Amino acid sequence: DAKTTQPTSMDCAEGRAANLPCNHSTISGNEYVYWYRQIHSQGPQYIIHGLKNNETNEMASLIITEDRKSSTLILPHATLRDTAVYYCIVRATTGANNLFFGTGTRLTVIP
Amino acid sequence: SAVISQKPSRDICQRGTSLTIQCQVDSQVTMMFWYRQQPGQSLTLIATANQGSEATYESGFVIDKFPISRPNLTFSTLTVSNMSPEDSSIYLCSVGLTGGSYGYTFGSGTRLTVV
């Protein structure tokens, strides 16, 4: 079962920061927060993941609240190519290793 | 990260027939998974392909309908058997490493249409 809640859709102006929220209030201590995105007609693409601390890579930043019950994925300068469905997933590092996908957030970047 | 080659990329099949989808990885991986994505829907895990043993199926999926092979650490197949139009979906292979905090890589998928 998906353990996350995300808004169904969001719009963002091109060049602006896109902030995608995710609630994971039942997250366990050994579960990481992962973000993937799926551009139309492609397989999901890994973006970033984190446990407690905020993380940043060349694609995005991940902000995790201190209580770990929610997080925000930030695309600092959204482009039209960032239009996709973004999935927030929690996964433990032990036990079952599969990913359970929720419904995700459909982000539309507007010119 | 691993590079996945998934074949075929798409196919149109007659009902009652079977289709085998191949997933080839360019490096040895511990974990291999098969997902289904029905039109307009999110991804649903079908099964975990275990090397050298029977696959582990999720609720609602059975071996007779979706037999899976995994002869080694770089290859797996998923067969969709006795197809009906309801099986029209995108089928995706995913791979990763055991444990830790590694991300998973997905293939580009097989778009199946059953007529």
Tab-separated table of N, CA, C and O in Angstrom, chain B residues 4 10 15 26 29 32 35 37 41 43 48 50 53-54 57-58 66 68 71-73 78 81 85-86 90-91 110 114:
chain	number	residue	atom	x	y	z
B	4	ILE	N	19.001	-0.592	-18.679
B	4	ILE	CA	18.059	-1.672	-18.950
B	4	ILE	C	17.607	-1.625	-20.398
B	4	ILE	O	17.263	-0.568	-20.914
B	10	ARG	N	6.807	-2.253	-27.884
B	10	ARG	CA	5.357	-2.260	-28.008
B	10	ARG	C	4.921	-3.452	-28.843
B	10	ARG	O	5.717	-3.998	-29.620
B	15	ARG	N	-6.313	-11.613	-28.637
B	15	ARG	CA	-6.756	-12.209	-27.378
B	15	ARG	C	-6.556	-13.716	-27.409
B	15	ARG	O	-6.652	-14.348	-28.461
B	26	ASP	N	22.716	-4.296	-18.038
B	26	ASP	CA	24.121	-4.285	-18.445
B	26	ASP	C	25.074	-4.609	-17.302
B	26	ASP	O	26.290	-4.608	-17.489
B	29	VAL	N	22.587	-7.357	-11.036
B	29	VAL	CA	21.757	-6.678	-10.050
B	29	VAL	C	21.092	-7.714	-9.153
B	29	VAL	O	20.778	-8.826	-9.584
B	32	MET	N	15.173	-7.552	-9.107
B	32	MET	CA	14.473	-7.260	-10.357
B	32	MET	C	12.979	-7.351	-10.088
B	32	MET	O	12.519	-8.299	-9.423
B	35	TYR	N	6.449	-4.426	-13.122
B	35	TYR	CA	5.309	-3.573	-12.805
B	35	TYR	C	4.350	-3.524	-13.984
B	35	TYR	O	4.749	-3.719	-15.136
B	37	GLN	N	1.340	-0.830	-15.612
B	37	GLN	CA	0.747	0.498	-15.550
B	37	GLN	C	-0.414	0.527	-16.536
B	37	GLN	O	-0.215	0.605	-17.750
B	41	GLN	N	-3.191	5.244	-15.192
B	41	GLN	CA	-3.022	4.855	-13.787
B	41	GLN	C	-1.565	4.894	-13.360
B	41	GLN	O	-0.666	5.085	-14.174
B	43	LEU	N	1.747	2.987	-11.236
B	43	LEU	CA	2.386	1.680	-11.386
B	43	LEU	C	1.932	0.737	-10.277
B	43	LEU	O	1.839	1.141	-9.114
B	48	THR	N	8.265	-9.834	-7.723
B	48	THR	CA	9.710	-9.745	-7.605
B	48	THR	C	10.299	-10.980	-8.258
B	48	THR	O	9.911	-12.110	-7.915
B	50	ASN	N	13.038	-13.532	-8.602
B	50	ASN	CA	14.111	-14.045	-7.767
B	50	ASN	C	15.025	-14.944	-8.596
B	50	ASN	O	14.551	-15.844	-9.299
B	53	SER	N	14.998	-19.081	-8.142
B	53	SER	CA	13.813	-19.584	-7.440
B	53	SER	C	12.560	-18.933	-8.023
B	53	SER	O	12.644	-18.037	-8.859
B	54	GLU	N	11.430	-19.385	-7.565
B	54	GLU	CA	10.150	-18.883	-8.088
B	54	GLU	C	9.955	-17.414	-7.708
B	54	GLU	O	10.366	-16.972	-6.632
B	57	TYR	N	4.892	-13.134	-5.980
B	57	TYR	CA	3.807	-12.373	-6.594
B	57	TYR	C	3.050	-11.547	-5.563
B	57	TYR	O	2.849	-11.973	-4.430
B	58	GLU	N	2.581	-10.381	-6.019
B	58	GLU	CA	1.752	-9.523	-5.189
B	58	GLU	C	0.297	-9.989	-5.268
B	58	GLU	O	-0.085	-10.745	-6.176
B	66	PHE	N	0.989	-14.737	-15.167
B	66	PHE	CA	2.199	-13.947	-15.387
B	66	PHE	C	3.448	-14.747	-14.995
B	66	PHE	O	4.154	-14.385	-14.041
B	68	ILE	N	7.158	-15.838	-14.683
B	68	ILE	CA	8.384	-15.039	-14.697
B	68	ILE	C	9.578	-15.977	-14.619
B	68	ILE	O	9.577	-16.936	-13.857
B	71	PRO	N	16.901	-16.439	-14.997
B	71	PRO	CA	17.962	-17.450	-15.022
B	71	PRO	C	19.298	-16.965	-14.473
B	71	PRO	O	20.123	-17.790	-14.076
B	72	ASN	N	19.530	-15.650	-14.448
B	72	ASN	CA	20.792	-15.123	-13.937
B	72	ASN	C	20.586	-13.708	-13.401
B	72	ASN	O	19.453	-13.230	-13.328
B	73	LEU	N	21.677	-13.048	-13.031
B	73	LEU	CA	21.583	-11.744	-12.371
B	73	LEU	C	21.442	-10.571	-13.341
B	73	LEU	O	21.430	-9.421	-12.916
B	78	LEU	N	9.021	-11.762	-18.445
B	78	LEU	CA	7.642	-11.782	-17.953
B	78	LEU	C	6.767	-12.203	-19.121
B	78	LEU	O	6.857	-11.623	-20.200
B	81	SER	N	0.004	-14.304	-20.217
B	81	SER	CA	-0.600	-15.490	-20.820
B	81	SER	C	-2.085	-15.308	-21.083
B	81	SER	O	-2.774	-14.556	-20.377
B	85	PRO	N	-8.368	-8.138	-23.565
B	85	PRO	CA	-8.203	-6.678	-23.692
B	85	PRO	C	-7.867	-5.994	-22.363
B	85	PRO	O	-7.201	-4.951	-22.371
B	86	GLU	N	-8.289	-6.577	-21.248
B	86	GLU	CA	-7.997	-5.990	-19.942
B	86	GLU	C	-6.505	-6.017	-19.602
B	86	GLU	O	-6.060	-5.331	-18.679
B	90	ILE	N	1.051	-0.881	-19.946
B	90	ILE	CA	2.497	-0.802	-20.093
B	90	ILE	C	3.101	-1.692	-19.008
B	90	ILE	O	2.716	-1.594	-17.837
B	91	TYR	N	4.036	-2.539	-19.413
B	91	TYR	CA	4.711	-3.419	-18.463
B	91	TYR	C	6.161	-2.947	-18.349
B	91	TYR	O	6.843	-2.743	-19.350
B	110	THR	N	7.096	-1.793	-21.986
B	110	THR	CA	6.501	-2.463	-23.147
B	110	THR	C	5.032	-2.099	-23.193
B	110	THR	O	4.288	-2.404	-22.254
B	114	VAL	N	-4.065	-5.437	-26.544
B	114	VAL	CA	-4.701	-6.723	-26.852
B	114	VAL	C	-6.019	-6.440	-27.569
B	114	VAL	O	-6.864	-5.682	-27.073
